[in-house]
């Protein structure tokens, strides 16, 4: 007989303070024997229904009213009658011992589940094994039962006035709408149609983070490592792609040495084949970089979300795109929380958003679950007129940092040849309509207009930007 199990059950039906502390953390699967599982369910069901602990007599009565086979009935009945309650046992010891019991059982179950996955007897993929084991290792009794609004007022005040760790921008309006930058434990998404500049925006921000002495991890599932590095080179060296290609080795080394002297940060770019990696792979990468290179990222960029693999749902199973992409998004956000850093990624907008001057969350391609899960989401919009002005319109779609109705739309300058973004004059922001701007062109007319010869831009006929 397992002594700790006997002690737990004896205390559960005799020691209400103990029961209130440990019951939220005990799980049916922590008990291997069928009789213990059934007994635990009886105790929990009674407490949930009557808000009081059952006595031995009550348990025997409820056991008689439960449809179970005779052997199981006799096993539970015998076990209950042999339970001995010791009122002198310290509650702190009881709680600590019960916590260790739960931790040991959680690890045992996780290893057992991992073996089933390896033997292809589980619905989980092998990528889920590290997360399953990690969750088991993190089992603990959290004694916090909530924030007392009155009693914890001083704690709350300190939180309000504590300066939050942020990863800021060199773009004024992004700092305004995020209260000075992306926060730890956050998932931040840029959405646009193909070719607008999702990768360019992330490369520019990664370059700026590096020059602010931050450690940056850039994960790419779409473009080669060298192509991402090339974009960041052009940004930091302030040269065009052509100038970078024609640059001598001596001049290149000179510019790189200048960058080395300017920053104490590091930038690691890691490439994965499309749809071959997800949160489990990224977790392993972060841990491997910490061990092998003593590199701990301050911010992570993932280019881009829809090309990731879910670590929970097997690829190719019969699941819709909404559920699959939402699962990926939740896993990536969980990674941000786990490592206490901001993660920045991107997603596609659907065909209806192509060439439109206004978009919403409903234009998210594949899954609306992205917007539901992300902490911050902004659309990047380019029209023919904006393209001629070398500008991108940014529209807030979701914002947990600030009031999204403030500066809902703003423009930023873009130098595509150098992969750089910049602040535009304030006059460019002043005429932006805060209300919805809908593209009323039908799809057929839009396609017709797109194929017409490019017309000369007339600022007087284009309202909204200068």
Coordinates of C-alpha atoms in Angstrom, one line a residue:
X1 CA 0.0 0.0 0.0
X2 CA 1.3 3.4 -0.9
X3 CA 1.7 5.3 2.4
X4 CA 1.6 8.7 0.9
X5 CA -1.6 7.9 -1.0
X6 CA -3.2 6.6 2.2
X7 CA -2.1 9.7 4.0
X8 CA -3.6 11.9 1.3
X9 CA -6.9 10.2 1.3
X10 CA -7.1 10.1 5.1
X11 CA -6.5 13.8 5.2
X12 CA -8.9 14.6 2.4
X13 CA -11.9 13.2 4.4
X14 CA -10.8 14.5 7.8
X15 CA -8.7 17.7 7.4
X16 CA -10.7 20.5 5.6
X17 CA -7.9 23.2 5.7
X18 CA -5.6 20.6 4.0
X19 CA -8.2 19.6 1.5
X20 CA -8.9 23.2 0.5
X21 CA -5.2 23.7 -0.2
X22 CA -4.4 20.6 -2.2
X23 CA -7.6 19.6 -4.0
X24 CA -7.2 22.2 -6.8
X25 CA -3.9 20.5 -7.7
X26 CA -4.7 16.9 -7.4
X27 CA -5.7 15.1 -10.5
X28 CA -7.4 11.7 -11.2
X29 CA -4.5 10.6 -13.4
X30 CA -2.0 10.9 -10.4
X31 CA -3.6 7.7 -9.0
X32 CA -2.6 4.5 -10.9
X33 CA -5.0 2.1 -9.2
X34 CA -8.6 2.1 -10.5
X35 CA -10.0 2.0 -6.9
X36 CA -8.0 5.1 -5.9
X37 CA -9.2 6.9 -9.1
X38 CA -12.8 6.1 -8.3
X39 CA -12.5 7.1 -4.7
X40 CA -10.9 10.4 -5.6
X41 CA -13.7 11.2 -8.0
X42 CA -16.3 10.4 -5.3
X43 CA -14.5 12.8 -2.8
X44 CA -14.1 15.6 -5.4
X45 CA -17.7 15.2 -6.6
X46 CA -19.0 15.4 -3.1
X47 CA -17.0 18.5 -2.3
X48 CA -17.9 20.2 -5.5
X49 CA -21.6 19.6 -4.8
X50 CA -21.9 20.2 -1.1
X51 CA -18.8 22.4 -0.4
X52 CA -17.8 20.2 2.5
X53 CA -15.6 17.2 3.0
X54 CA -17.3 13.7 3.2
X55 CA -16.9 11.4 6.2
X56 CA -16.1 7.7 5.9
X57 CA -19.8 6.9 6.4
X58 CA -20.9 9.3 3.7
X59 CA -18.4 7.8 1.3
X60 CA -19.6 4.3 1.9
X61 CA -23.2 5.4 1.3
X62 CA -22.2 7.1 -1.9
X63 CA -20.2 4.1 -2.9
X64 CA -23.3 1.9 -2.5
X65 CA -25.2 4.2 -4.9
X66 CA -22.5 4.1 -7.5
X67 CA -22.7 1.5 -10.3
X68 CA -19.4 -0.3 -10.2
X69 CA -18.4 -4.0 -10.3
X70 CA -18.2 -6.0 -7.0
X71 CA -14.4 -6.3 -6.9
X72 CA -13.9 -2.6 -7.3
X73 CA -16.5 -1.9 -4.6
X74 CA -14.8 -4.3 -2.2
X75 CA -11.3 -2.8 -2.9
X76 CA -12.6 0.8 -2.2
X77 CA -14.6 -0.3 0.8
X78 CA -11.5 -2.1 2.3
X79 CA -9.2 0.8 1.6
X80 CA -11.5 3.5 3.1
X81 CA -12.0 1.4 6.3
X82 CA -8.2 1.1 6.7
X83 CA -7.5 4.8 6.5
X84 CA -6.0 6.3 9.7
X85 CA -6.2 10.0 10.4
X86 CA -3.4 11.6 12.5
X87 CA -4.5 15.1 13.6
X88 CA -1.1 15.9 14.9
X89 CA 0.6 15.9 11.5
X90 CA 1.8 19.4 10.5
X91 CA -0.2 20.8 7.6
X92 CA 2.9 22.4 6.0
X93 CA 4.6 18.9 5.8
X94 CA 1.4 17.4 4.4
X95 CA 1.1 20.1 1.7
X96 CA 4.8 19.8 0.8
X97 CA 4.6 16.0 0.6
X98 CA 1.5 16.1 -1.5
X99 CA 3.1 18.5 -3.8
X100 CA 6.1 16.1 -4.3
X101 CA 3.7 13.3 -4.9
X102 CA 2.0 15.3 -7.6
X103 CA 5.3 16.3 -9.2
X104 CA 6.5 12.7 -9.2
X105 CA 3.3 11.4 -10.7
X106 CA 3.2 14.1 -13.4
X107 CA 6.8 13.2 -14.5
X108 CA 5.9 9.5 -14.6
X109 CA 2.8 10.2 -16.7
X110 CA 4.7 12.5 -19.0
X111 CA 7.4 9.9 -19.6
X112 CA 4.7 7.2 -20.2
X113 CA 2.9 9.5 -22.7
X114 CA 6.3 10.3 -24.5
X115 CA 6.9 6.5 -24.9
X116 CA 3.4 6.2 -26.5
X117 CA 4.2 9.0 -28.9
X118 CA 7.5 7.4 -29.9
X119 CA 5.5 4.1 -30.5
X120 CA 3.0 6.0 -32.6
X121 CA 0.2 5.2 -30.1
X122 CA -0.7 8.8 -29.4
X123 CA -2.4 11.7 -31.3
X124 CA 0.6 13.9 -30.4
X125 CA 3.6 14.4 -32.6
X126 CA 7.2 13.9 -31.4
X127 CA 7.7 17.6 -31.3
X128 CA 5.2 17.7 -28.4
X129 CA 7.5 15.6 -26.1
X130 CA 9.6 18.5 -24.8
X131 CA 6.5 20.5 -23.9
X132 CA 4.8 17.5 -22.2
X133 CA 8.0 16.9 -20.1
X134 CA 8.4 20.6 -19.4
X135 CA 4.8 20.9 -18.2
X136 CA 5.3 18.0 -15.9
X137 CA 8.5 19.5 -14.5
X138 CA 6.7 22.8 -13.8
X139 CA 4.0 21.2 -11.6
X140 CA 3.8 23.1 -8.3
X141 CA 1.3 24.2 -5.7
X142 CA 0.6 27.9 -6.4
X143 CA -0.9 29.1 -3.1
X144 CA -2.0 32.5 -4.6
X145 CA -5.8 32.5 -4.8
X146 CA -6.2 35.9 -6.4
X147 CA -5.6 39.6 -6.0
X148 CA -7.4 41.2 -3.0
X149 CA -8.5 44.6 -4.3
X150 CA -8.5 46.3 -0.9
X151 CA -5.6 44.5 0.9
X152 CA -3.3 44.4 -2.1
X153 CA -3.7 48.1 -3.1
X154 CA 0.0 48.9 -2.2
X155 CA 1.2 46.1 -4.4
X156 CA -1.0 47.3 -7.2
X157 CA 0.3 50.9 -6.9
X158 CA 3.9 49.7 -7.1
X159 CA 3.0 47.7 -10.3
X160 CA 1.5 50.8 -11.9
X161 CA 4.6 52.9 -11.2
X162 CA 7.2 50.2 -12.1
X163 CA 8.9 50.9 -15.4
X164 CA 8.1 48.0 -17.6
X165 CA 10.9 46.5 -19.7
X166 CA 10.2 47.4 -23.3
X167 CA 11.8 46.9 -26.7
X168 CA 11.3 50.3 -28.4
X169 CA 11.4 51.6 -32.0
X170 CA 13.0 54.3 -34.0
X171 CA 9.6 55.1 -35.4
X172 CA 7.7 57.6 -33.3
X173 CA 4.2 56.5 -34.0
X174 CA 5.0 52.9 -33.1
X175 CA 6.3 54.1 -29.8
X176 CA 3.1 56.1 -29.2
X177 CA 0.7 53.3 -29.9
X178 CA 2.6 50.7 -27.8
X179 CA 3.5 52.9 -24.9
X180 CA 7.2 52.9 -25.8
X181 CA 7.7 49.5 -27.3
X182 CA 6.8 45.8 -27.3
X183 CA 6.5 44.2 -23.8
X184 CA 7.8 40.9 -22.5
X185 CA 5.5 37.9 -22.9
X186 CA 3.8 39.3 -25.9
X187 CA 3.0 38.2 -29.5
X188 CA 3.0 41.0 -32.0
X189 CA 1.8 40.5 -35.6
X190 CA 2.1 42.5 -38.8
X191 CA -0.4 41.6 -41.5
X192 CA -0.4 42.5 -45.2
X193 CA -0.9 41.1 -48.6
X194 CA 2.0 39.7 -50.6
X195 CA 4.8 42.1 -51.5
X196 CA 3.9 45.0 -49.2
X197 CA 6.9 44.5 -46.9
X198 CA 6.3 42.3 -43.9
X199 CA 9.9 41.0 -44.0
X200 CA 11.3 44.5 -44.6
X201 CA 9.5 45.8 -41.5
X202 CA 10.8 43.0 -39.3
X203 CA 14.3 43.3 -40.7
X204 CA 14.3 47.1 -40.1
X205 CA 13.1 46.6 -36.5
X206 CA 15.7 43.8 -35.9
X207 CA 18.5 46.0 -37.2
X208 CA 17.4 48.8 -34.9
X209 CA 17.2 46.4 -31.9
X210 CA 20.7 45.3 -32.6
X211 CA 22.0 48.9 -32.6
X212 CA 20.3 49.4 -29.3
X213 CA 22.5 46.7 -27.8
X214 CA 19.8 44.0 -27.8
X215 CA 20.2 40.3 -28.6
X216 CA 18.0 39.5 -31.5
X217 CA 17.0 36.1 -32.8
X218 CA 15.5 36.1 -36.4
X219 CA 13.9 32.9 -37.5
X220 CA 13.0 32.5 -41.2
X221 CA 10.9 29.9 -42.8
X222 CA 10.4 31.7 -46.1
X223 CA 13.8 33.2 -47.1
X224 CA 17.4 32.0 -46.9
X225 CA 19.5 33.1 -43.9
X226 CA 21.8 35.0 -46.3
X227 CA 18.9 36.9 -47.9
X228 CA 17.7 38.1 -44.5
X229 CA 21.3 39.1 -43.6
X230 CA 21.6 40.9 -46.9
X231 CA 18.5 43.0 -46.0
X232 CA 19.9 43.9 -42.6
X233 CA 23.3 44.7 -44.2
X234 CA 21.7 47.2 -46.5
X235 CA 19.7 48.7 -43.7
X236 CA 22.7 49.1 -41.3
X237 CA 25.2 50.2 -43.9
X238 CA 22.7 52.5 -45.6
X239 CA 23.4 51.2 -49.0
X240 CA 21.3 49.8 -51.9
X241 CA 21.4 46.2 -53.0
X242 CA 23.4 47.2 -56.0
X243 CA 25.9 49.1 -53.9
X244 CA 26.2 46.2 -51.6
X245 CA 26.9 43.8 -54.5
X246 CA 29.6 46.2 -55.9
X247 CA 31.3 46.9 -52.6
X248 CA 34.9 45.8 -52.2
X249 CA 35.9 43.5 -49.3
X250 CA 37.9 46.2 -47.8
X251 CA 35.0 48.6 -47.7
X252 CA 32.6 45.9 -46.5
X253 CA 35.0 45.0 -43.6
X254 CA 35.3 48.7 -42.7
X255 CA 31.5 49.1 -42.4
X256 CA 31.2 45.9 -40.5
X257 CA 33.8 47.0 -38.0
X258 CA 32.0 50.2 -37.5
X259 CA 28.8 48.2 -36.7
X260 CA 30.7 46.0 -34.3
X261 CA 32.0 49.1 -32.4
X262 CA 28.6 50.6 -32.2
X263 CA 26.7 47.7 -30.6
X264 CA 27.1 45.2 -27.8
X265 CA 24.2 43.2 -29.1
X266 CA 24.2 40.0 -31.2
X267 CA 22.0 39.0 -34.1
X268 CA 21.4 35.3 -34.9
X269 CA 19.5 34.3 -38.1
X270 CA 18.3 30.8 -38.2
X271 CA 16.6 29.2 -41.3
X272 CA 14.1 26.4 -41.3
X273 CA 12.5 24.7 -44.3
X274 CA 8.9 25.9 -44.8
X275 CA 6.4 24.2 -42.6
X276 CA 9.1 22.0 -40.9
X277 CA 9.4 23.8 -37.5
X278 CA 7.2 25.2 -34.8
X279 CA 7.3 26.2 -31.1
X280 CA 9.1 23.0 -30.1
X281 CA 11.9 23.5 -32.6
X282 CA 12.2 27.2 -31.6
X283 CA 12.3 26.3 -27.9
X284 CA 15.1 23.8 -28.5
X285 CA 17.0 26.5 -30.6
X286 CA 16.7 29.1 -27.8
X287 CA 18.0 26.6 -25.2
X288 CA 20.8 25.4 -27.6
X289 CA 21.9 29.0 -28.2
X290 CA 22.0 29.6 -24.5
X291 CA 24.2 26.6 -23.9
X292 CA 26.5 26.7 -26.9
X293 CA 26.8 30.4 -27.5
X294 CA 25.8 32.0 -24.2
X295 CA 23.2 33.8 -26.3
X296 CA 19.9 34.8 -24.6
X297 CA 17.6 36.7 -27.0
X298 CA 15.8 39.9 -25.9
X299 CA 13.4 39.7 -28.8
X300 CA 12.5 37.0 -31.4
X301 CA 11.3 37.5 -35.0
X302 CA 9.5 34.7 -36.8
X303 CA 9.1 35.1 -40.6
X304 CA 6.3 34.1 -40.7
X305 CA 3.5 32.6 -38.6
X306 CA 1.5 30.8 -41.3
X307 CA 4.6 28.8 -42.4
X308 CA 5.1 27.3 -38.9
X309 CA 4.3 23.8 -37.8
X310 CA 2.0 23.0 -34.9
X311 CA 3.6 21.1 -32.1
X312 CA 0.3 19.8 -30.8
X313 CA -1.6 18.9 -34.0
X314 CA -0.2 16.4 -36.4
X315 CA 0.4 17.7 -39.9
X316 CA -2.1 16.3 -42.5
X317 CA -4.8 15.4 -40.0
X318 CA -8.4 16.4 -40.8
X319 CA -8.4 19.8 -39.1
X320 CA -9.5 23.1 -40.6
X321 CA -7.1 26.0 -41.2
X322 CA -8.8 28.1 -38.4
X323 CA -8.0 25.6 -35.7
X324 CA -4.6 24.7 -37.0
X325 CA -3.3 28.3 -37.4
X326 CA -4.9 29.3 -34.1
X327 CA -3.0 26.4 -32.4
X328 CA 0.3 27.6 -34.0
X329 CA -0.4 31.2 -32.7
X330 CA -1.2 30.0 -29.2
X331 CA 2.0 27.9 -29.1
X332 CA 4.1 30.8 -30.3
X333 CA 2.5 33.1 -27.7
X334 CA 3.2 30.5 -25.1
X335 CA 6.8 30.5 -26.1
X336 CA 6.9 34.3 -25.6
X337 CA 5.5 33.9 -22.1
X338 CA 7.8 31.0 -21.3
X339 CA 11.0 32.9 -22.1
X340 CA 9.6 36.3 -21.0
X341 CA 10.3 38.1 -24.3
X342 CA 8.4 39.7 -27.1
X343 CA 7.9 37.7 -30.3
X344 CA 7.2 39.5 -33.6
X345 CA 5.8 37.7 -36.5
X346 CA 3.6 38.3 -39.6
X347 CA 0.6 36.8 -41.4
X348 CA -1.1 37.1 -44.8
X349 CA -4.2 39.1 -45.5
X350 CA -6.7 37.5 -47.9
X351 CA -7.3 38.3 -51.6
X352 CA -10.1 40.8 -50.7
X353 CA -7.5 43.0 -49.1
X354 CA -5.3 43.1 -52.2
X355 CA -5.0 46.7 -53.3
X356 CA -7.7 47.9 -50.8
X357 CA -7.2 51.1 -48.9
X358 CA -8.7 49.7 -45.7
X359 CA -8.7 46.3 -44.0
X360 CA -9.9 44.7 -40.8
X361 CA -9.3 41.6 -38.7
X362 CA -11.9 39.8 -41.0
X363 CA -9.3 40.1 -43.8
X364 CA -6.9 37.8 -41.9
X365 CA -6.0 34.8 -44.1
X366 CA -6.5 31.2 -42.9
X367 CA -7.6 32.0 -39.3
X368 CA -9.2 34.7 -37.3
X369 CA -7.7 32.9 -34.3
X370 CA -4.5 34.9 -35.0
X371 CA -6.1 38.2 -34.0
X372 CA -7.9 36.6 -31.1
X373 CA -4.6 35.4 -29.6
X374 CA -2.1 38.2 -30.5
X375 CA -1.4 41.0 -28.1
X376 CA -0.8 43.5 -30.9
X377 CA -1.7 43.3 -34.6
X378 CA -1.3 46.0 -37.3
X379 CA -2.0 45.9 -41.0
X380 CA 0.5 47.3 -43.5
X381 CA -1.3 48.8 -46.5
X382 CA 0.1 50.1 -49.8
X383 CA -1.9 51.6 -52.6
X384 CA -0.6 53.0 -55.9
X385 CA -0.7 56.6 -54.4
X386 CA 1.1 55.6 -51.3
X387 CA 3.7 53.7 -53.3
X388 CA 4.5 56.9 -55.3
X389 CA 4.9 58.8 -52.0
X390 CA 7.2 56.0 -50.6
X391 CA 4.9 55.5 -47.7
X392 CA 3.1 52.6 -46.0
X393 CA -0.2 53.1 -44.1
X394 CA -0.3 51.3 -40.8
X395 CA -3.7 50.5 -39.3
X396 CA -4.1 49.1 -35.8
X397 CA -6.2 46.0 -35.7
X398 CA -5.7 45.0 -32.1
X399 CA -3.7 46.6 -29.3
X400 CA -3.4 45.5 -25.7
X401 CA -0.7 48.2 -25.0
X402 CA -2.9 51.3 -25.5
X403 CA -6.3 52.6 -26.7
X404 CA -6.4 51.4 -30.4
X405 CA -8.7 54.3 -31.3
X406 CA -5.8 56.7 -30.7
X407 CA -3.7 57.1 -33.9
X408 CA -5.6 54.2 -35.4
X409 CA -4.0 55.0 -38.8
X410 CA -0.6 56.6 -39.5
X411 CA 2.0 56.5 -42.2
X412 CA 5.7 55.7 -42.2
X413 CA 8.2 56.4 -44.9
X414 CA 9.9 53.5 -46.7
X415 CA 13.2 53.3 -48.7
X416 CA 12.8 49.9 -50.2
X417 CA 16.2 50.0 -51.9
X418 CA 17.9 50.2 -48.5
X419 CA 15.3 48.2 -46.6
X420 CA 14.7 51.1 -44.3
X421 CA 11.7 52.7 -42.6
X422 CA 11.7 56.3 -41.3
X423 CA 9.4 58.9 -39.7
X424 CA 7.6 61.2 -42.1
X425 CA 6.7 64.8 -41.6
X426 CA 3.9 65.5 -39.2
X427 CA 1.9 67.1 -42.0
X428 CA 1.7 63.6 -43.6
X429 CA -0.3 62.3 -40.6
X430 CA -2.7 65.2 -40.2
X431 CA -4.9 64.5 -43.1
X432 CA -5.4 60.8 -42.4
X433 CA -9.1 60.0 -42.0
X434 CA -9.7 58.3 -38.6
X435 CA -13.0 56.9 -39.8
X436 CA -13.2 53.7 -42.0
X437 CA -11.9 54.1 -45.5
X438 CA -13.5 51.5 -47.7
X439 CA -12.5 50.5 -51.2
X440 CA -15.8 50.4 -53.0
X441 CA -14.3 49.1 -56.2
X442 CA -15.7 45.7 -57.2
X443 CA -13.2 42.9 -57.8
X444 CA -13.7 43.0 -61.6
X445 CA -13.2 46.8 -61.7
X446 CA -10.2 46.5 -59.3
X447 CA -8.6 43.9 -61.6
X448 CA -9.3 46.2 -64.6
X449 CA -7.8 49.2 -62.9
X450 CA -4.7 47.2 -61.8
X451 CA -3.9 46.3 -65.4
X452 CA -4.2 49.9 -66.7
X453 CA -1.1 51.9 -67.6
X454 CA 0.3 53.6 -64.5
X455 CA -1.1 57.2 -64.3
X456 CA 0.8 60.2 -63.0
X457 CA 0.0 60.9 -59.4
X458 CA -2.0 64.0 -58.7
X459 CA -1.8 65.0 -55.0
X460 CA -4.8 67.4 -55.3
X461 CA -7.1 64.5 -56.4
X462 CA -5.9 62.1 -53.6
X463 CA -7.4 63.1 -50.3
X464 CA -5.9 61.8 -47.1
X465 CA -2.1 62.1 -47.5
X466 CA 0.4 64.8 -48.3

